PDB file of C-alpha atoms and ligand atoms in Angstrom:
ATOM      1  CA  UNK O  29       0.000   0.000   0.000  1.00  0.00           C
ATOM      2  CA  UNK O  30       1.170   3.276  -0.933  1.00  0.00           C
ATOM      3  CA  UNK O  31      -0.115   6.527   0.724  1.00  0.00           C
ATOM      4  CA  UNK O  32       0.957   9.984  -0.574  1.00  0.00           C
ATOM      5  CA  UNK O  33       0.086  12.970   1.819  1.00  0.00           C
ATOM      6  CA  UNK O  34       0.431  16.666   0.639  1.00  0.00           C
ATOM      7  CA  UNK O  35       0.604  18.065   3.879  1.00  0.00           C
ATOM      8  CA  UNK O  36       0.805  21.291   2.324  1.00  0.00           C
ATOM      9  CA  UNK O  37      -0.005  23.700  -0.677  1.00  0.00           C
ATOM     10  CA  UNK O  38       2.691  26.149   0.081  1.00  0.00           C
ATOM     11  CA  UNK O  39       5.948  26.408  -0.840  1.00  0.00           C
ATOM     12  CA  UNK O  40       8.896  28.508  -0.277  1.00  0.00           C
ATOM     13  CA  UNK O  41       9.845  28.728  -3.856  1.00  0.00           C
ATOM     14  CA  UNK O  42       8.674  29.802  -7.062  1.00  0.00           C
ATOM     15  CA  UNK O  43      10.097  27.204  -9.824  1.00  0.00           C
ATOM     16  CA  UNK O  44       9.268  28.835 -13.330  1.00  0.00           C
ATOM     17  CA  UNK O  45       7.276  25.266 -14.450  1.00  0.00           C
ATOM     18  CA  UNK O  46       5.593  24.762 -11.112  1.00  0.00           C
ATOM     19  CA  UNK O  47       2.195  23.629 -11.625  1.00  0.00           C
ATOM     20  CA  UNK O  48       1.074  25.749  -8.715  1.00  0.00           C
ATOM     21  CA  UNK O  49       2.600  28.876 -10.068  1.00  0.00           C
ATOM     22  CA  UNK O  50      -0.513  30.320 -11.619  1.00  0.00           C
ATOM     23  CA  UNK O  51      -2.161  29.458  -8.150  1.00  0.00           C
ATOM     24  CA  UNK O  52       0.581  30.057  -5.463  1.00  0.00           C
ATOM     25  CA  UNK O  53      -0.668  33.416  -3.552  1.00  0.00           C
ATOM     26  CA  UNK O  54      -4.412  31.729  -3.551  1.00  0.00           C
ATOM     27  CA  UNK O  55      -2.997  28.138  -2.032  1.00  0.00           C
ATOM     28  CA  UNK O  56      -2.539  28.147   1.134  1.00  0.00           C
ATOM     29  CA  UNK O  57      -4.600  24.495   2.710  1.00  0.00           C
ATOM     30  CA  UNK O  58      -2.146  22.819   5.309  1.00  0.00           C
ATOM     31  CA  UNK O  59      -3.529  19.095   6.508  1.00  0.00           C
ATOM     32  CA  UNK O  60      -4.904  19.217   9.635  1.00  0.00           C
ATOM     33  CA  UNK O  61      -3.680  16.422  12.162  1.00  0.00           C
ATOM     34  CA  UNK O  62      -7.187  15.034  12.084  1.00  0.00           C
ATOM     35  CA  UNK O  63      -6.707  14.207   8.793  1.00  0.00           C
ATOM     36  CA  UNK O  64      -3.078  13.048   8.615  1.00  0.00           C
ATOM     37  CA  UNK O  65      -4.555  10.570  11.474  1.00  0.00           C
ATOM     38  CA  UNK O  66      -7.235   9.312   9.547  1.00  0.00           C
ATOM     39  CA  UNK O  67      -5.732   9.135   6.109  1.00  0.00           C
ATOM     40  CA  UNK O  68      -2.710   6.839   7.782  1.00  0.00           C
ATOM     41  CA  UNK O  69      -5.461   4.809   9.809  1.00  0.00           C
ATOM     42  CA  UNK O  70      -7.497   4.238   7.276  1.00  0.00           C
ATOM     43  CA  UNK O  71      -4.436   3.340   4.120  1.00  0.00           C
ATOM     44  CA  UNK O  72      -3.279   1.054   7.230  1.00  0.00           C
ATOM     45  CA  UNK O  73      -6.253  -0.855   7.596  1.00  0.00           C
ATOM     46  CA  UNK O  74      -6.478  -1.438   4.030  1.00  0.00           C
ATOM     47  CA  UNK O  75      -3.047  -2.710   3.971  1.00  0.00           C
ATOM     48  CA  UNK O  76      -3.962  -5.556   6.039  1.00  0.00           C
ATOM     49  CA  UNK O  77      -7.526  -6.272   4.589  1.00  0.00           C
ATOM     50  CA  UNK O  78      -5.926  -6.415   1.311  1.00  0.00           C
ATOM     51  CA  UNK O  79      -3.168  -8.372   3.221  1.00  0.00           C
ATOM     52  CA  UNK O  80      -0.096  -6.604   2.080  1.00  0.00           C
ATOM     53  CA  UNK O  81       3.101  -6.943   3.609  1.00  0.00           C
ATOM     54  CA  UNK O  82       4.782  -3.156   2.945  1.00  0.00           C
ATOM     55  CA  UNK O  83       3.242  -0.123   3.866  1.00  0.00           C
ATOM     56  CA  UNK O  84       4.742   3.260   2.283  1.00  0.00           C
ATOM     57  CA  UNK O  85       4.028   7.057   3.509  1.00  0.00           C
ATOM     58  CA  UNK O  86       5.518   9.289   1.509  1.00  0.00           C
ATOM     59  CA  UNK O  87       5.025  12.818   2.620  1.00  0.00           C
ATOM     60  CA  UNK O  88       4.499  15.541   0.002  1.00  0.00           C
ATOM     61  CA  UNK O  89       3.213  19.247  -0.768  1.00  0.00           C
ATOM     62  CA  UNK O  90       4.363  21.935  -1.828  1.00  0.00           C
ATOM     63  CA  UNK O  91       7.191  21.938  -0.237  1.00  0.00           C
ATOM     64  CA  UNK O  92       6.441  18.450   2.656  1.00  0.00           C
ATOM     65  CA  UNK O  93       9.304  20.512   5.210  1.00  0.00           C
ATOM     66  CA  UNK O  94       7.271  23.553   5.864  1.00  0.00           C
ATOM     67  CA  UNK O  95       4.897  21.078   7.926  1.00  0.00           C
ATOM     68  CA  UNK O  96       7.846  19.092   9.488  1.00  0.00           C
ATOM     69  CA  UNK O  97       5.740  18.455  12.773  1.00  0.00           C
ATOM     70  CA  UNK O  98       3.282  16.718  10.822  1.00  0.00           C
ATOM     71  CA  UNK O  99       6.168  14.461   9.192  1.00  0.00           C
ATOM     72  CA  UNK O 100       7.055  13.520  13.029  1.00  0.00           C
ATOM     73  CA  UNK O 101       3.501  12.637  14.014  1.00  0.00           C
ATOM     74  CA  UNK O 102       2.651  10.844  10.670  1.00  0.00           C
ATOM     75  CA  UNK O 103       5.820   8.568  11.565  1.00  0.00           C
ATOM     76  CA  UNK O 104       4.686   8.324  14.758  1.00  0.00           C
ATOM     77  CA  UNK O 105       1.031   7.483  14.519  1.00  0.00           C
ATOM     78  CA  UNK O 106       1.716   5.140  11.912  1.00  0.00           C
ATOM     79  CA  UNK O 107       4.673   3.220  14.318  1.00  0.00           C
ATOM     80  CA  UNK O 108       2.207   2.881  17.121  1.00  0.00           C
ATOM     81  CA  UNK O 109      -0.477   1.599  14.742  1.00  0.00           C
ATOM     82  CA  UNK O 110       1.739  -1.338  13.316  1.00  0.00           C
ATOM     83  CA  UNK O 111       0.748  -3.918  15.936  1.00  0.00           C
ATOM     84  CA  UNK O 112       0.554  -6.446  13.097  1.00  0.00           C
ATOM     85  CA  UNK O 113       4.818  -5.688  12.199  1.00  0.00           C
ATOM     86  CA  UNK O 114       3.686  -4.181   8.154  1.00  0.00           C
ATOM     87  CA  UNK O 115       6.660  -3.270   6.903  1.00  0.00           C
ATOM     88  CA  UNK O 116       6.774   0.590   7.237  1.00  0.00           C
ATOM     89  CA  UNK O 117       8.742   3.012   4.855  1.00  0.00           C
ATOM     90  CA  UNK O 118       8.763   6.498   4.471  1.00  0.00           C
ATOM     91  CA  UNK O 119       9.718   9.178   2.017  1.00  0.00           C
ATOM     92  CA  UNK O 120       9.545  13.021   1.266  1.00  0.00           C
ATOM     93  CA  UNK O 121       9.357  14.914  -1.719  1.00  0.00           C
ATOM     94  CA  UNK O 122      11.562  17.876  -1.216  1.00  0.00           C
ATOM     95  CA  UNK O 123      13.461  21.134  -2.572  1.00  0.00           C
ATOM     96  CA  UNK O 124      15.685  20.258  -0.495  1.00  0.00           C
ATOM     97  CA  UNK O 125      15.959  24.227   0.977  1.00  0.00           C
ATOM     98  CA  UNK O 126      14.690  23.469   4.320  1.00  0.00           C
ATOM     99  CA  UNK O 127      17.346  20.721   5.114  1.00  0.00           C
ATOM    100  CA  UNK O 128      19.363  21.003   8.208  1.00  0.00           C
ATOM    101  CA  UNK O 129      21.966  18.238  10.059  1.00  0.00           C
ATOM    102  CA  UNK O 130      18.785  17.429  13.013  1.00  0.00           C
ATOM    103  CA  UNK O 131      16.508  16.924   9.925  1.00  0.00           C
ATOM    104  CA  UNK O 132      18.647  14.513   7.848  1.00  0.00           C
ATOM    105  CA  UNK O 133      19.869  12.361  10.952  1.00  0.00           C
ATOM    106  CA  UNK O 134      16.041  12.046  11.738  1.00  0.00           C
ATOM    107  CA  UNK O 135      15.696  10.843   8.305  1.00  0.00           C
ATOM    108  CA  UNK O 136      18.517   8.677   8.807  1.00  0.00           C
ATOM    109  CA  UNK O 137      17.518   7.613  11.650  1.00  0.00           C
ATOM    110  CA  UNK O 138      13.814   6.421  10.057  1.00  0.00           C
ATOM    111  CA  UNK O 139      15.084   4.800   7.220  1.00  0.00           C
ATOM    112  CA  UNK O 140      13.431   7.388   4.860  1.00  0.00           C
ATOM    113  CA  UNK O 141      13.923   7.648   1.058  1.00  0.00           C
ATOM    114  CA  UNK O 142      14.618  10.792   0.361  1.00  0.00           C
ATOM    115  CA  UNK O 143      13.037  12.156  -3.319  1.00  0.00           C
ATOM    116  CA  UNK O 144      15.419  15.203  -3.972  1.00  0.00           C
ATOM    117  CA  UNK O 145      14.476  18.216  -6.400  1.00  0.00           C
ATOM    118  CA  UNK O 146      17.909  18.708  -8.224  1.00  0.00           C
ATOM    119  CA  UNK O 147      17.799  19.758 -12.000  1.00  0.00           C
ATOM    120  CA  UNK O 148      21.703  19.649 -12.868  1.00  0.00           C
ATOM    121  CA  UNK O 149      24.299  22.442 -12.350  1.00  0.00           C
ATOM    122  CA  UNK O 150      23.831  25.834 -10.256  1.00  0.00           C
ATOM    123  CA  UNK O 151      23.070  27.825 -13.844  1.00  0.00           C
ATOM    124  CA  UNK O 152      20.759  24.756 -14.823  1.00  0.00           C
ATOM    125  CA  UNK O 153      19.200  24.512 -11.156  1.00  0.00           C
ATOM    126  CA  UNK O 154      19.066  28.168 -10.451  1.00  0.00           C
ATOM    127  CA  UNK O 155      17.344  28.959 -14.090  1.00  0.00           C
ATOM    128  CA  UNK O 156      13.792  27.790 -12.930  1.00  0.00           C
ATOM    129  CA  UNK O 157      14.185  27.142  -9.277  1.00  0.00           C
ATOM    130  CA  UNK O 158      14.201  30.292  -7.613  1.00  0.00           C
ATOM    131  CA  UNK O 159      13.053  32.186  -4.328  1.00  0.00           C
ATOM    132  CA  UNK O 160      10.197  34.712  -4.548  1.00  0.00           C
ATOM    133  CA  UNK O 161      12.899  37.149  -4.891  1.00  0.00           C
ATOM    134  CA  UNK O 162      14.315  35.667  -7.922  1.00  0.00           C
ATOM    135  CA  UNK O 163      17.246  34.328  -6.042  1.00  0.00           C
ATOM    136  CA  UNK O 164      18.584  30.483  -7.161  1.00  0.00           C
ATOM    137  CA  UNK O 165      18.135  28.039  -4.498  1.00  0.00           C
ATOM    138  CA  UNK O 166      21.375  25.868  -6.105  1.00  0.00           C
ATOM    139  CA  UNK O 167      23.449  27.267  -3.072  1.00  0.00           C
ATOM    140  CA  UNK O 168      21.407  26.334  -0.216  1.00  0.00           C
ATOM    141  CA  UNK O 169      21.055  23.149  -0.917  1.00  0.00           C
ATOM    142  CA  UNK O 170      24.546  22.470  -1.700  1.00  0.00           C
ATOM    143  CA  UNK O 171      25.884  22.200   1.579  1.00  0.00           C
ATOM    144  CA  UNK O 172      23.619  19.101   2.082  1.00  0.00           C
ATOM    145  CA  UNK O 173      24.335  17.375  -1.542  1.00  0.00           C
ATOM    146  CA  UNK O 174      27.362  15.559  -0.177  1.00  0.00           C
ATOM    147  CA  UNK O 175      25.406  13.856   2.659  1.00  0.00           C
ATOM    148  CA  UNK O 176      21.985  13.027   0.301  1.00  0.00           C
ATOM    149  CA  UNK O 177      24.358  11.152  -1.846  1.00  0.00           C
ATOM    150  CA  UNK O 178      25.282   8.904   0.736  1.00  0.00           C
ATOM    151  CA  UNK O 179      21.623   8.249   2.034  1.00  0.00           C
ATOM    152  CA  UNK O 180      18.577   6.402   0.159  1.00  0.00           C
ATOM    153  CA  UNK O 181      18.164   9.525  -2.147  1.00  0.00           C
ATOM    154  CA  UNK O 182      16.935   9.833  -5.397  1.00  0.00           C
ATOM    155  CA  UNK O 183      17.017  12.952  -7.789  1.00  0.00           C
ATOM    156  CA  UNK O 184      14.364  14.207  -9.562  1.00  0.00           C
ATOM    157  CA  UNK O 185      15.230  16.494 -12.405  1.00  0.00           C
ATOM    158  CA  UNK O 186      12.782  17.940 -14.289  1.00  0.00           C
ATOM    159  CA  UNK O 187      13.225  18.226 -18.360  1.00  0.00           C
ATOM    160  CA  UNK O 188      12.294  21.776 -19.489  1.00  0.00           C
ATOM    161  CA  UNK O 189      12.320  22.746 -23.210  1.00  0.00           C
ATOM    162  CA  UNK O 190      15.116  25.340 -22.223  1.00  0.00           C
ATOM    163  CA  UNK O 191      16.985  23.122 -20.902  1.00  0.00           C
ATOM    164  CA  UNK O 192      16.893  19.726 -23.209  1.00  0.00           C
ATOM    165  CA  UNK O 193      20.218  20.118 -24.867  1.00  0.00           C
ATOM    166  CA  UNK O 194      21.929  20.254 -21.736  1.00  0.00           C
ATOM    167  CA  UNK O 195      20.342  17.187 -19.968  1.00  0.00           C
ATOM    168  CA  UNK O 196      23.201  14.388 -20.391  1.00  0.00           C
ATOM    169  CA  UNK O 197      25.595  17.194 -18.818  1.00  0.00           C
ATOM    170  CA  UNK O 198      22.675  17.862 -15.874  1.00  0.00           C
ATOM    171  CA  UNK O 199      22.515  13.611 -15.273  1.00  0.00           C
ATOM    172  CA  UNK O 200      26.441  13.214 -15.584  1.00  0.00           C
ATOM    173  CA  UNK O 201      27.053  16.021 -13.067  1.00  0.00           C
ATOM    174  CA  UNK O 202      24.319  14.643 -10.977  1.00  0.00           C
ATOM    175  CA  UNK O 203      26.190  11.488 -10.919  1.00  0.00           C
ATOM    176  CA  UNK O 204      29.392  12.645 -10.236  1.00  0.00           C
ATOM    177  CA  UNK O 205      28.133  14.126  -7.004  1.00  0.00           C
ATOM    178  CA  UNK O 206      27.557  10.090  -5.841  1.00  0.00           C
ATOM    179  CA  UNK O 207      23.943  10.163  -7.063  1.00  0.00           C
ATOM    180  CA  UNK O 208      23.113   6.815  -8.250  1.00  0.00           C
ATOM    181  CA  UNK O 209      19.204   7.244  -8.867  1.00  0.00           C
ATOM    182  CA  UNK O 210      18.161   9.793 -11.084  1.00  0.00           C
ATOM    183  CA  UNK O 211      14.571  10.094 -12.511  1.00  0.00           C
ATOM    184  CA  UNK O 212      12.425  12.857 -14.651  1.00  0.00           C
ATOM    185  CA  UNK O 213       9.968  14.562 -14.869  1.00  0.00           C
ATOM    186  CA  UNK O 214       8.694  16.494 -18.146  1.00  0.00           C
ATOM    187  CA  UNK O 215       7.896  20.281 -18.178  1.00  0.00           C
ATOM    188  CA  UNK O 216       4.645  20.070 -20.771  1.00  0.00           C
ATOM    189  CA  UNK O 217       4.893  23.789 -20.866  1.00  0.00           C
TER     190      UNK O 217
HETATM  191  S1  LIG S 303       9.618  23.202  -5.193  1.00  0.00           S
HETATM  192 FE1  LIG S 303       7.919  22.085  -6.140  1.00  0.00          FE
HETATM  193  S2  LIG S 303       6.036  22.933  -5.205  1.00  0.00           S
HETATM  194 FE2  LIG S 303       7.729  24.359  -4.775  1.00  0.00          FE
HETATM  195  S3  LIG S 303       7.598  25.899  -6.398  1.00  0.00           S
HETATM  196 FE3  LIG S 303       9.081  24.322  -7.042  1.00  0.00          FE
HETATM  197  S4  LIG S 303       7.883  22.840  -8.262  1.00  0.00           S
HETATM  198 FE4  LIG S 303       6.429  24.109  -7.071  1.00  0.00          FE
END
């Protein structure tokens, strides 16, 4: 059983191809705990009426890391439920902005999978995924790269039409920073 919870709308950047660009002032819905509860109660009993061994939460938004308590209590809730020993795994769809150390030793830690926004170079990255104020977000996430490669990451890099000449550079310098899974998504602008 799979379960994917957007904990949030917002997001503390404004990639040129987001979907929610249009949208982004207007968005602002943020799952209440009532609901994470019941979402992971209810995917959980369905897991073991349908009699499936593996149980995955991945947590998503927006950007999943501006609701970090509701990460902690979805991992949480959904330990104490597990009476019947599913196997539990968890992931999070991220820009990767909000990282700190505490955050990816607590990741770590839970054995999550980490799904990393990452679309090749700074002057690549920084083209479409900016800050509000126009500013790249390549350089705050740097510090961090070194220490996703060696976890259960994987890189998603989106495929813009700018940007299409230049994607075997964007996966090759991807993998040279120790990333070893790499998948796309397509820009349908
Ligand atoms: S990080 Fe994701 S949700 Fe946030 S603006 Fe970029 S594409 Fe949209």
């Amino acid at each position: 059983m799979n379960l994917v919870l957007s904990l949030t709308e917002q997001c503390n950047l404004r990639c040129s191809y987001c979907y929610y660009r249009e949208s982004q002032s207007a968005r602002s819905l943020v799952m209440s705990d009532d609901v994470l509860r019941q979402s992971i109660q209810f995917a959980y009993e369905m897991s073991l009426a349908h009699k499936q061994n593996n149980f995955n939460i991945t947590f998503f938004g927006g950007e999943p890391l501006l609701c970090k308590e509701a990460i902690l209590k979805g991992v949480e809730f959904a330990k104490q439920l597990n009476a019947e020993n599913v196997r539990l795994r968890f992931a999070v769809n991220t820009n990767g902005t909000l990282l700190d150390s505490p955050t990816l030793d607590y990741f770590q830690k839970e054995n999550f999978r980490i799904f990393l926004s990452l679309d090749g170079p700074q002057d690549v990255h920084d083209s479409a995924r900016r800050f509000p104020n126009g500013k790249g977000s390549f350089n705050t996430i740097q510090p961090f790269l070194s220490g996703l490669s060696k976890m259960d990451s994987v890189i998603l890099r989106v495929i813009s039409r700018k940007y299409l000449n230049g994607l075997a550079d964007s996966i090759r310098f991807i993998h040279s920073l120790g990333f070893k899974n790499i998948s796309t998504a397509t820009d349908f602008d």
